[in-house]
CSV table of C-alpha atoms in Angstrom, one decimal:
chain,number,residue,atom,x,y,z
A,60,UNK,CA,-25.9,-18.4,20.6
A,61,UNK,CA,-24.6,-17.8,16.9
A,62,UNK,CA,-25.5,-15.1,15.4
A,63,UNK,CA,-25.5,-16.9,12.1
A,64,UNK,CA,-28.4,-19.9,13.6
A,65,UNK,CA,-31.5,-19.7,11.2
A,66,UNK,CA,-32.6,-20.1,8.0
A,67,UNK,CA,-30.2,-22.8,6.7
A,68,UNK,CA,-30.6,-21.1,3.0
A,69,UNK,CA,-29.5,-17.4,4.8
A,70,UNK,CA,-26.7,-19.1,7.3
A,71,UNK,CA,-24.8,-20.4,4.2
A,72,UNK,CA,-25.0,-16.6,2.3
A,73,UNK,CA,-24.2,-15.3,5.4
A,74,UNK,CA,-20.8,-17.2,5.9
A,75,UNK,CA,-20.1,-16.5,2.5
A,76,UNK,CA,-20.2,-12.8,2.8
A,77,UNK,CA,-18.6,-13.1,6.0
A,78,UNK,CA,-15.7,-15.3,4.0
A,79,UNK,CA,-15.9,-12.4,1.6
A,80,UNK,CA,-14.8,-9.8,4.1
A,81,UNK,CA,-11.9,-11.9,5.5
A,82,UNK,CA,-10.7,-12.4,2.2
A,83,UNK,CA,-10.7,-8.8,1.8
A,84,UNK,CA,-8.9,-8.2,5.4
A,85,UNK,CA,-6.2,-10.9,4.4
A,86,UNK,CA,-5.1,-8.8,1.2
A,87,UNK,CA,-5.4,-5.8,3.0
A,88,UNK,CA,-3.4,-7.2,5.7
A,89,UNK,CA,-0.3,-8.5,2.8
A,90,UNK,CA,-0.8,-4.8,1.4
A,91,UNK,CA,-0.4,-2.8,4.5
A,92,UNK,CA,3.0,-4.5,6.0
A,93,UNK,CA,4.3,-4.5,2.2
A,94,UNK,CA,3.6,-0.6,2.1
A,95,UNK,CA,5.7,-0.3,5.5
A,96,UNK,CA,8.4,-1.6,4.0
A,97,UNK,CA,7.9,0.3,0.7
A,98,UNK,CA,8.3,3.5,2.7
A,99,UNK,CA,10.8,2.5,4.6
A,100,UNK,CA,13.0,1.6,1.7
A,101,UNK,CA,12.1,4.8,0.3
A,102,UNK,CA,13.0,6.6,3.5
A,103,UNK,CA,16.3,4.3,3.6
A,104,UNK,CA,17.3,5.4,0.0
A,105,UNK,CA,16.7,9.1,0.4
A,106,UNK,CA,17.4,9.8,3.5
A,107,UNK,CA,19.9,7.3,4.8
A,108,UNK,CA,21.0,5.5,8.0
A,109,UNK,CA,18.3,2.2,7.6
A,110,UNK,CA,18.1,1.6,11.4
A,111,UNK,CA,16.5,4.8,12.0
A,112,UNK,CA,14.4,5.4,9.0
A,113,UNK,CA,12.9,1.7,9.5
A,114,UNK,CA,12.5,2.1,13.2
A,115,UNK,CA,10.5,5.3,12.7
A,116,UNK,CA,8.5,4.5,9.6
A,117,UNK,CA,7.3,1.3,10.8
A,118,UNK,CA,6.6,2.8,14.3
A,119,UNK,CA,5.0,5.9,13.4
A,120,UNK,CA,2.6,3.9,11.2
A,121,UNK,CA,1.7,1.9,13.7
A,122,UNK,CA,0.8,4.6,15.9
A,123,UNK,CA,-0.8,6.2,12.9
A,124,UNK,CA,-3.0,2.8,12.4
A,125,UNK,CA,-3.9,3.2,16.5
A,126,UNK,CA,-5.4,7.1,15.3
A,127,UNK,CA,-7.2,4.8,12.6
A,128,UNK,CA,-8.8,2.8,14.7
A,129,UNK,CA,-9.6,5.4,17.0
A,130,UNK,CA,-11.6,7.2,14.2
A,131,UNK,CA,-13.6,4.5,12.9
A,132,UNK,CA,-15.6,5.5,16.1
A,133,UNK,CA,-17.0,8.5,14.1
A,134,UNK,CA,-18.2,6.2,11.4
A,135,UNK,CA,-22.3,5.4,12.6
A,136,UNK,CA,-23.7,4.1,8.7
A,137,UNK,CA,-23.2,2.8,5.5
A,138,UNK,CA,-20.4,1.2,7.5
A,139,UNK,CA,-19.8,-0.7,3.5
A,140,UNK,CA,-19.5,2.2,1.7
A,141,UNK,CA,-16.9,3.4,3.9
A,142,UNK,CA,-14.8,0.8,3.5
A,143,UNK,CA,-15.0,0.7,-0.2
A,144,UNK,CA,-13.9,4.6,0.0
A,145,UNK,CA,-11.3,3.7,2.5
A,146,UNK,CA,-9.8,1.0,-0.3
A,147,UNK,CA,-9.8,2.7,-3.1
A,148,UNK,CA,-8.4,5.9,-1.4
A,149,UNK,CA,-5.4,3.5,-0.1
A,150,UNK,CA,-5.3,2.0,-3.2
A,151,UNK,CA,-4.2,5.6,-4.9
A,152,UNK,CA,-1.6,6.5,-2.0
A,153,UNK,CA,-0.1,2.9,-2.1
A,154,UNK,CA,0.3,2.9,-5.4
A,155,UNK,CA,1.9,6.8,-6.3
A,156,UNK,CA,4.0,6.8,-3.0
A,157,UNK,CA,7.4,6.1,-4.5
A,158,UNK,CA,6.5,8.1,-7.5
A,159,UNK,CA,5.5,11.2,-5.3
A,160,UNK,CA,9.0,10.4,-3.7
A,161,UNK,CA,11.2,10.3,-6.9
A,162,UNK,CA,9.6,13.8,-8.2
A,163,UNK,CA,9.7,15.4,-5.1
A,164,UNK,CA,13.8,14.4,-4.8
A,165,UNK,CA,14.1,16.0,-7.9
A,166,UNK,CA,12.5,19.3,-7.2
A,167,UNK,CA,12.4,19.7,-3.5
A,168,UNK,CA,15.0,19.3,-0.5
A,169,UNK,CA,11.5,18.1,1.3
A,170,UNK,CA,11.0,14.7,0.2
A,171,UNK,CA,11.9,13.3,3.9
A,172,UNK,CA,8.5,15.3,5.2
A,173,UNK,CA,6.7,13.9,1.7
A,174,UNK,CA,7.9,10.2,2.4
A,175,UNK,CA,6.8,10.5,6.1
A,176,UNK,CA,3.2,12.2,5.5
A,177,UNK,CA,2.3,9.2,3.1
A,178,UNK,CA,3.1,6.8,6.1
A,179,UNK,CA,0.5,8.8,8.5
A,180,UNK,CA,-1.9,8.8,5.9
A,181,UNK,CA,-1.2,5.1,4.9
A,182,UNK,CA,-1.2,4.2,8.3
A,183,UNK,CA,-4.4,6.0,9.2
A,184,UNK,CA,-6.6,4.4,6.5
A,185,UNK,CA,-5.2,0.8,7.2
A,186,UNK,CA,-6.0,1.6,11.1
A,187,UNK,CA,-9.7,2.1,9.6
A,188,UNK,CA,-9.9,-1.7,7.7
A,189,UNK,CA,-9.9,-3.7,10.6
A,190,UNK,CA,-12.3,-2.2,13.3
A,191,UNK,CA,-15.1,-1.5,10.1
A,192,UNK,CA,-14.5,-5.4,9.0
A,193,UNK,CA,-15.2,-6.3,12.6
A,194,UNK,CA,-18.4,-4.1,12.9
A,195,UNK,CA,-19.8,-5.5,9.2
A,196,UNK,CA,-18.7,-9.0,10.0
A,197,UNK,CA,-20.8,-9.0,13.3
A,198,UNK,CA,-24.1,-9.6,11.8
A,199,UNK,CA,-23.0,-12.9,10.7
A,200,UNK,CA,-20.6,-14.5,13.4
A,201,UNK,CA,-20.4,-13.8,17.3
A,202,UNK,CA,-18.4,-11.4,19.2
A,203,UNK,CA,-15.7,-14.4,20.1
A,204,UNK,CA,-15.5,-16.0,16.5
A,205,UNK,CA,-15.5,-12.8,14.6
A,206,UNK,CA,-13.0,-10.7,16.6
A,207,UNK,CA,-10.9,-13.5,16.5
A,208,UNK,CA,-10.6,-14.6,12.9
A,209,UNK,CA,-10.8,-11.0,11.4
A,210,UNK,CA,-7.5,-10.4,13.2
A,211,UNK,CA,-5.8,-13.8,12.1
A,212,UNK,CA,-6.4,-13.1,8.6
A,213,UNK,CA,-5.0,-9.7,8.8
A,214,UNK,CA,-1.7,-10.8,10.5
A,215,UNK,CA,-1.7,-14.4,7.8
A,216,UNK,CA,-1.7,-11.9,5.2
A,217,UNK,CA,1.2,-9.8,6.8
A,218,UNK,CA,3.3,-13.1,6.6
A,219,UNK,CA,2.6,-13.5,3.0
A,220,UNK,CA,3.5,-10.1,2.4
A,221,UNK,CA,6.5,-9.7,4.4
A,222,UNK,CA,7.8,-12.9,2.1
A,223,UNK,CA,6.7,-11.3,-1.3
A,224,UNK,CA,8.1,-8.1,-0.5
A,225,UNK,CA,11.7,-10.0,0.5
A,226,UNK,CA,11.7,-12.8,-2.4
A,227,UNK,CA,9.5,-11.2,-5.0
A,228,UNK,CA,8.6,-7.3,-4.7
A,229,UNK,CA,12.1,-5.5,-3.7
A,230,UNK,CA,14.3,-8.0,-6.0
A,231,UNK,CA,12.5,-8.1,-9.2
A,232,UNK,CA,9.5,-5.2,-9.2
A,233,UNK,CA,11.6,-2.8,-7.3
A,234,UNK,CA,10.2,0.6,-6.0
A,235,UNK,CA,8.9,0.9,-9.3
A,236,UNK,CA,6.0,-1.5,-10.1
A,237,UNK,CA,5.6,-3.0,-6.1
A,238,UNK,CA,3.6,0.1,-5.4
A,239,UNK,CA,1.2,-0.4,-7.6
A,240,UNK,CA,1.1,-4.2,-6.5
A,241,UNK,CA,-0.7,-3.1,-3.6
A,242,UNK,CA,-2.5,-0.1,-5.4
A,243,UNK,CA,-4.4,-3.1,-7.7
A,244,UNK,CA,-4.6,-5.3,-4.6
A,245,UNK,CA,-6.5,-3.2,-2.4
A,246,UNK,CA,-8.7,-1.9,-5.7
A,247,UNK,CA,-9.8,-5.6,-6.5
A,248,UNK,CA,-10.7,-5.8,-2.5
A,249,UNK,CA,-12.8,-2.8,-3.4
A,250,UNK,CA,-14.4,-4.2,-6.3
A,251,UNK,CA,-14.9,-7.5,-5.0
A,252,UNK,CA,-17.0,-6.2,-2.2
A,253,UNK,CA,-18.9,-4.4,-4.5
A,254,UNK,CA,-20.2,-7.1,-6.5
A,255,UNK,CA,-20.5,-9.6,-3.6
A,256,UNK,CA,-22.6,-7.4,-1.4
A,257,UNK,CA,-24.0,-5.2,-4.4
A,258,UNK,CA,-27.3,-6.1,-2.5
A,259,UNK,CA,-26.5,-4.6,0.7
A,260,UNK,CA,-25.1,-1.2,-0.8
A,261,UNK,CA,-27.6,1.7,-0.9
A,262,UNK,CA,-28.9,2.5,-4.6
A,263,UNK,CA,-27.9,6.3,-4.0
A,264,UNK,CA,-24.5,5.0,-3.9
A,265,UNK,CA,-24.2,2.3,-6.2
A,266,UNK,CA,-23.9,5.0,-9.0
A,267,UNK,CA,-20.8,6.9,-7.0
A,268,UNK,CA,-19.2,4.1,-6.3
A,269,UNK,CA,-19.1,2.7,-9.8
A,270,UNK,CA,-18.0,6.0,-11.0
A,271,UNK,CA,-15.3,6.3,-8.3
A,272,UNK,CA,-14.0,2.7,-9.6
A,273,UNK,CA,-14.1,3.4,-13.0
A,274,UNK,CA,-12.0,6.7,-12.1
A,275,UNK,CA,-9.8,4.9,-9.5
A,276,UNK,CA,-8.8,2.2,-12.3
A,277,UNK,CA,-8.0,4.7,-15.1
A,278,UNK,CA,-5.5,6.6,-12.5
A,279,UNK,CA,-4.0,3.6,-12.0
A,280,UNK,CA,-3.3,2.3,-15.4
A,281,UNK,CA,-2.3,5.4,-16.2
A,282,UNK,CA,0.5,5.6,-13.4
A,283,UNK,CA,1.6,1.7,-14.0
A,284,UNK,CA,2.3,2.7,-17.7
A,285,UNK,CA,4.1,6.2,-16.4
A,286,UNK,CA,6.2,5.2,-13.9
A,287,UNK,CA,9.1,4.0,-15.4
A,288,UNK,CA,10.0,6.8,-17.1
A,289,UNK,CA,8.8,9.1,-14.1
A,290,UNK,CA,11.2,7.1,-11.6
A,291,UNK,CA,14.3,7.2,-14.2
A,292,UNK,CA,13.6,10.9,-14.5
A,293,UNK,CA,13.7,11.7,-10.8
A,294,UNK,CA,16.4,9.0,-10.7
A,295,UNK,CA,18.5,10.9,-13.2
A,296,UNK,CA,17.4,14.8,-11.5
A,297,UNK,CA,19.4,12.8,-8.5
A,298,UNK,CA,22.9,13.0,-10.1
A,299,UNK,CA,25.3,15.3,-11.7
A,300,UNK,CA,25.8,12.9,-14.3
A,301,UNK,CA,23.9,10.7,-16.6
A,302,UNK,CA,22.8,7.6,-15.4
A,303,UNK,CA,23.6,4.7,-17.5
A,304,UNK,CA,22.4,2.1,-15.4
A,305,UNK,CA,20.2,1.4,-12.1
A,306,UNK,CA,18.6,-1.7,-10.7
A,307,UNK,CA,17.1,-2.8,-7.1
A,308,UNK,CA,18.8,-5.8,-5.8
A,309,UNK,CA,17.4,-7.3,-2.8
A,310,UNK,CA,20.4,-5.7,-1.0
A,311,UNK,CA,20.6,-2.0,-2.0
A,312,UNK,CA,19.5,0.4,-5.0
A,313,UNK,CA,22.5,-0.2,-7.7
A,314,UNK,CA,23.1,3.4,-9.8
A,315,UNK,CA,26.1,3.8,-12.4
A,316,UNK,CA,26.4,7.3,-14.2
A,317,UNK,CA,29.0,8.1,-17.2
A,318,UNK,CA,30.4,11.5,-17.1
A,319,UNK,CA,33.3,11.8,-20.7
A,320,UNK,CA,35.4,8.6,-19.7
A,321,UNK,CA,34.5,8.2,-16.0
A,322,UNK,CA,32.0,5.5,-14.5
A,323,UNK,CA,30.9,5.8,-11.1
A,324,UNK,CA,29.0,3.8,-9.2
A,325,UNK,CA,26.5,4.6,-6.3
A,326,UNK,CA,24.8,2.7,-3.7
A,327,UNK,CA,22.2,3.8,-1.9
A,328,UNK,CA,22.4,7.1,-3.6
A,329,UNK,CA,25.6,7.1,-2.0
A,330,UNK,CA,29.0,7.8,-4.3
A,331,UNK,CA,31.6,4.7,-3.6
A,332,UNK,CA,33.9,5.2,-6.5
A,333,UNK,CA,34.7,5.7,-9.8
């Protein structure tokens, strides 16, 4: 029997909320497989050798999304609140990963470990999304409908990420603004879950978690403005010389420095000639 049989008023708010959270588990879905391939890039660009970096960043997050999943056992109430902490925590991690990256490259020979520990974290909090959607979404659907269509908007929205990350994110945001492409995605899931289900949240936390967001969008405005300069400036800590030009291409990360009357030209962060 549905679980959503009833009141005809309540089965139609119910399928809306539920709507609500698979909306919510579709961008979270484009965000997570885009911030795979964020890191991985990252990894790629400071540490070298592609195959490797990408086989390990992709697989360790995966495992690290399996830990996720694993912990959301732990999680007994307020099953909403935790979600909207889970969002706007990835939301801040997403968004400051390639920053982090590019400072730490300038000051620190450990920005392999740094790039690495944001893609258990990452991939611990996006192991969380799916098993806590599942459990709020089972008031309104049945065990067979809800399991079933949480999961295929998760893996629709890794399609449509995978495609903006190749035709749209890498090409013409670059490891600059991308990040913060999911930082705002996963924030909006956050606040549209607060004002769909504002009714189902506690009142002790409505106050927190309007704080929290107003707190969460300031860091990220903040960051979005900074990181241009911030990248460039890690960029330039990179190199002997000073950078006169650098651009993402779809292909590789494009860097020309000017030393007196000599150009050269890097790829990859690697030196090809002058």
């Amino acid at each position: 029997m549905s679980v959503i049989s009833g009141n005809p008023g309540t089965n139609i708010t119910n399928q809306f909320r539920s709507n609500v959270l698979k909306i919510a588990l579709f961008a979270t879905g484009l965000s997570g497989i885009v911030a795979e391939y964020v890191l991985s890039t990252l990894a790629t660009y400071f540490l070298g050798d592609s195959v490797f970096q990408w086989t390990m960043i992709v697989s360790i997050m995966l495992f690290s999304m399996g830990l996720g999943s694993r912990v959301s056992q732990v999680f007994e109430h307020n099953l909403l609140h935790k979600f909207i902490y889970v969002e706007f925590t990835l939301s801040i991690l997403s968004a400051f990963a390639a920053l982090v990256a590019y400072t730490a490259a300038a000051y620190t020979m450990y920005t392999g470990l740094i790039i690495y520990t944001f893609s258990i974290s990452i991939g611990l909090l996006i192991g969380l999304e799916i098993p806590l959607v599942i459990r709020l979404n089972h008031e309104f659907e049945e065990l067979k409908v809800n399991v079933s269509s949480v999961m295929e908007k998760d893996y629709y929205g890794s399609l449509l990420g995978g495609v903006f990350f190749a035709f749209i994110g890498l090409p013409y945001l670059g490891l600059t603004y991308t990040p913060f492409v999911l930082g705002i995605t996963n924030f909006l899931v956050a606040l549209l879950l607060l004002s769909v289900l504002w009714s189902s949240i506690a009142e002790s936390a409505k106050k927190r978690l309007i704080t929290l967001s107003g707190i969460v969008a300031v860091v990220l405005i903040s960051g979005l403005v900074l990181a241009k300069p911030i990248i460039f400036h890690g960029e330039q800590r990179r190199y002997k010389d000073k950078v006169i030009f650098e651009q993402q291409s779809r292909y590789q990360k494009i860097v020309i420095t000017q030393w007196k009357d000599d150009y050269w030209l890097y790829i990859n962060g690697n030196q090809q000639l002058s």
